[in-house]
Coordinates of C-alpha atoms in Angstrom, one line a residue:
X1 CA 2.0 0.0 13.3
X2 CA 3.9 -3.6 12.1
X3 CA 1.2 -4.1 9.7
X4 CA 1.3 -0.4 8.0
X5 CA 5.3 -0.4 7.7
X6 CA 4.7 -3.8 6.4
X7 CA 2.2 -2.3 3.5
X8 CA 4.3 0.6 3.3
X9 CA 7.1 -1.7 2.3
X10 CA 5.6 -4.2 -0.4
X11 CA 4.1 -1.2 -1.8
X12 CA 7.7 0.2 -2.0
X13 CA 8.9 -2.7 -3.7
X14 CA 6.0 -3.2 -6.0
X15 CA 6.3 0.5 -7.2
X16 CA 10.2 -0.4 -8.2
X17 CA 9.6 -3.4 -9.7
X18 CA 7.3 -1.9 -11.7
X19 CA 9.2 1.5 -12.7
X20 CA 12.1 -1.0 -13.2
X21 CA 10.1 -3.1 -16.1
X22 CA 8.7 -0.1 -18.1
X23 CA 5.2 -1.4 -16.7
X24 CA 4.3 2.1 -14.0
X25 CA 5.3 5.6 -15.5
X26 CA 7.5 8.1 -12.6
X27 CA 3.7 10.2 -13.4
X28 CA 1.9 7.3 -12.5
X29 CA 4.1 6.5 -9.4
X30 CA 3.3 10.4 -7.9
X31 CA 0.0 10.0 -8.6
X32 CA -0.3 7.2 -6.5
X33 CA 1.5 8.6 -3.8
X34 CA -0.3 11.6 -3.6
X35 CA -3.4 9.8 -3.8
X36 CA -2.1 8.0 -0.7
X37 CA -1.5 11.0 1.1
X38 CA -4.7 12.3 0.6
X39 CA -6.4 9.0 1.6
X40 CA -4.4 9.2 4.5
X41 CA -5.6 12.5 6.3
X42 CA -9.7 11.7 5.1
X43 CA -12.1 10.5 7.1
X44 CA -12.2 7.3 5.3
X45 CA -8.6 6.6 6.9
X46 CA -9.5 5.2 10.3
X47 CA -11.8 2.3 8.3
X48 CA -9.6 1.5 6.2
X49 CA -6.6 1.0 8.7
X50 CA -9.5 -1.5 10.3
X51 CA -10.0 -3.3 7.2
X52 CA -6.4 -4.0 6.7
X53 CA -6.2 -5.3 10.3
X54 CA -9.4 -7.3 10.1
X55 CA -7.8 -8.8 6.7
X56 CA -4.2 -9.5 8.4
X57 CA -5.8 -11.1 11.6
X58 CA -7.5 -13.1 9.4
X59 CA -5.0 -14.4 7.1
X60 CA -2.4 -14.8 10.0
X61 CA -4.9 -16.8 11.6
X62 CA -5.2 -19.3 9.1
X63 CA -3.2 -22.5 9.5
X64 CA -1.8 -24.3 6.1

């Protein structure tokens, strides 16, 4: 749940930064958010919560 929130968040903030700098239209901000939605409740939704785990384990694993 940590790593979603987490996702959630820098998404949140990339979406502002980039309505704030002219660079993502408000159109282009609900299409993404609806797209999430929908990519949310598919069936695809379960693999791709395991990828973004498998890629977080990963990179929190690695040691600089």
């Amino acid at each position: 749940m940590a790593i979603s929130i987490s996702v959630v968040l820098l998404l949140v903030v990339l979406a502002v930064v980039f309505l704030r700098s002219g660079q993502l239209k408000l159109s282009h901000a609900l299409v993404c958010m609806l797209l999430g939605f929908f990519l949310a409740g598919s069936s695809l939704a379960p693999d791709i919560s395991n990828g973004l785990s498998g890629a977080a384990d990963l990179v929190s694993s690695v040691r600089p």
